[in-house]
Short mmCIF file of C-alpha atoms in Angstrom, two decimals:
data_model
loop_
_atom_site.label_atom_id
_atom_site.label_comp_id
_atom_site.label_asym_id
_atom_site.label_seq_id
_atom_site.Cartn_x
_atom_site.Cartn_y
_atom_site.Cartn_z
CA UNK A 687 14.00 1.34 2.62
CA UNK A 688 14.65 4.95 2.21
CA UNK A 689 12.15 7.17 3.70
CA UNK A 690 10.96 10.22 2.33
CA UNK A 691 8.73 12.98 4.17
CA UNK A 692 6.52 15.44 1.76
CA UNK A 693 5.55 18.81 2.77
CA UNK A 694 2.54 18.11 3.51
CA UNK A 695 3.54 15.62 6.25
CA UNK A 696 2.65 12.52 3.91
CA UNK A 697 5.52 9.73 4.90
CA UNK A 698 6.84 7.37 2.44
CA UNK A 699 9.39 4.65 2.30
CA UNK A 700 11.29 3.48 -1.49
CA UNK A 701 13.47 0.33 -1.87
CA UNK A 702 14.34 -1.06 -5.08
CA UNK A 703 11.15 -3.18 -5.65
CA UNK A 704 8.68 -0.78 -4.52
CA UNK A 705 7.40 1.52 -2.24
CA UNK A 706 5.50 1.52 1.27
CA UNK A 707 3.38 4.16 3.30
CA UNK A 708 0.38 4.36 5.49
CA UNK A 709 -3.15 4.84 4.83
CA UNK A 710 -6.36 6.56 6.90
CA UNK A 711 -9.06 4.56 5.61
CA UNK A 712 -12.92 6.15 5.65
CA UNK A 713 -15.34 3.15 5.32
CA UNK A 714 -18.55 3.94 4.02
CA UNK A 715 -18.15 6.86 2.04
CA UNK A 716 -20.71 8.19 0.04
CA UNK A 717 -18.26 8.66 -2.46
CA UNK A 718 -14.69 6.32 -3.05
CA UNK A 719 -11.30 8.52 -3.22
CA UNK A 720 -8.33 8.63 -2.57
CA UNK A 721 -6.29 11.75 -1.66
CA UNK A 722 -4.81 14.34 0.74
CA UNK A 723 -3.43 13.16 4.00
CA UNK A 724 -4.22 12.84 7.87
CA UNK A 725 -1.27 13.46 9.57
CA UNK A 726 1.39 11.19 7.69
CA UNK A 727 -1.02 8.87 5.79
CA UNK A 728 -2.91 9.37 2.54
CA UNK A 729 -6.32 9.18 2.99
CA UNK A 730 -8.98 6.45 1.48
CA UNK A 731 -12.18 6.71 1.23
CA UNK A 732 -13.85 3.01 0.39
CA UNK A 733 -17.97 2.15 0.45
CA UNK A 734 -17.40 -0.99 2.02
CA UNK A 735 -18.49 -1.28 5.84
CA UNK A 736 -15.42 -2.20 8.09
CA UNK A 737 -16.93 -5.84 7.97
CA UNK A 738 -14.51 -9.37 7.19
CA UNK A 739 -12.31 -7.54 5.48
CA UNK A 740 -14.23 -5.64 2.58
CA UNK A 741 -12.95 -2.04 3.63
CA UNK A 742 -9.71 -3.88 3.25
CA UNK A 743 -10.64 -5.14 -0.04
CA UNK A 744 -12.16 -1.54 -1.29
CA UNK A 745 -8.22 0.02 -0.50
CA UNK A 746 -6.67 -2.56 -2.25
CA UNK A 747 -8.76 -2.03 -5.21
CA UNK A 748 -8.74 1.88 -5.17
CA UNK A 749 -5.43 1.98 -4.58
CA UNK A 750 -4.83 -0.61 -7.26
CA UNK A 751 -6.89 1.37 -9.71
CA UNK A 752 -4.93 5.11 -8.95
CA UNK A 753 -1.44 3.72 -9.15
CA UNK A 754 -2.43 1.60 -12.57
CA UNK A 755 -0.74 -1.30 -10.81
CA UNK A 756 -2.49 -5.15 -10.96
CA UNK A 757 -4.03 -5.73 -6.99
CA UNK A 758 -1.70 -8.52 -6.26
CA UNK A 759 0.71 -5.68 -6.26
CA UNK A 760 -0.88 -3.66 -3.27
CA UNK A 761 -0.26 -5.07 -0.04
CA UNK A 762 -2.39 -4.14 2.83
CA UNK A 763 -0.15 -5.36 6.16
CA UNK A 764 -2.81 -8.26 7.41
CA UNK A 765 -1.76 -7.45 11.04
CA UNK A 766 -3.88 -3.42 10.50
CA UNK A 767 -6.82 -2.98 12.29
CA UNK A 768 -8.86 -0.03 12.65
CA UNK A 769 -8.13 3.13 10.33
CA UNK A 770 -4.87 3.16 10.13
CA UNK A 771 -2.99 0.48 8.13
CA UNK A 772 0.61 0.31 6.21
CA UNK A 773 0.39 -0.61 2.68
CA UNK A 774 3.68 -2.03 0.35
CA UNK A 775 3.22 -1.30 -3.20
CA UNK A 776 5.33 -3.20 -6.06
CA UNK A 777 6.74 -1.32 -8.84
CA UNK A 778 8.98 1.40 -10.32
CA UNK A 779 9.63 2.77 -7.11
CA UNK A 780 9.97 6.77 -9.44
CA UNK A 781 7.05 6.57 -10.79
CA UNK A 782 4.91 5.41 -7.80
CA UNK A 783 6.52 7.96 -5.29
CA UNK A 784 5.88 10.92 -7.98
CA UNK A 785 2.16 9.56 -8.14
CA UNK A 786 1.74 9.19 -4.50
CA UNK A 787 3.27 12.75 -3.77
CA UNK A 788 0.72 14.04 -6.33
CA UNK A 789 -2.21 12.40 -4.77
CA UNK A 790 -0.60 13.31 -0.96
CA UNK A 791 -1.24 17.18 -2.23
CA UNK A 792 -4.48 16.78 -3.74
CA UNK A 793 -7.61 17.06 -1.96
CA UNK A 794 -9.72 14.43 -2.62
CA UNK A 795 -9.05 12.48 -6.05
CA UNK A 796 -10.75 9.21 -7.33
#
């Protein structure tokens, strides 16, 4: 995997099948989003408690639903705990980096 550092700080990793990065997850958020970063990680904001795995299941989803890929294709690594986790994402590695970059920049996006 080639790895790729934005200006912003947001870290991400391309191979030919996809790409992979790392996520700061905010369970129980008023309000789902996904976007800037903390520190090297794009931020997620999910309404699910961190409770048997449904904050897990809210990132898959969101992140799912911003990258317009199916959910099987997100990955969250099963071995993350706490806020912090490394997602793989399958797909046209191009067009997922240029999304992720954009939503690495924005503020807050849903």
């Amino acid at each position: 995997m080639n790895a790729k550092q934005s200006g912003r700080g947001f870290l991400l990793a391309r191979n030919d099948s996809g790409v992979a990065f790392w996520i700061h997850v905010t369970p129980r958020s008023r309000r789902p989003a996904v976007g800037g970063t903390h520190g090297d990680a794009l931020c997620v904001a999910v309404k699910e408690p961190p409770v048997d795995g449904a904050a897990n299941h809210g990132c898959v989803r969101a992140l799912a639903e911003v990258l317009d890929v199916k959910q099987s294709e997100v990955d969250l690594d099963p071995g993350s705990t706490g806020r912090r986790k490394r997602v793989r994402v399958e797909g046209d590695p191009a067009s997922l980096s240029a999304r992720l970059e954009g939503l690495a920049a924005s503020p807050r996006n849903q």
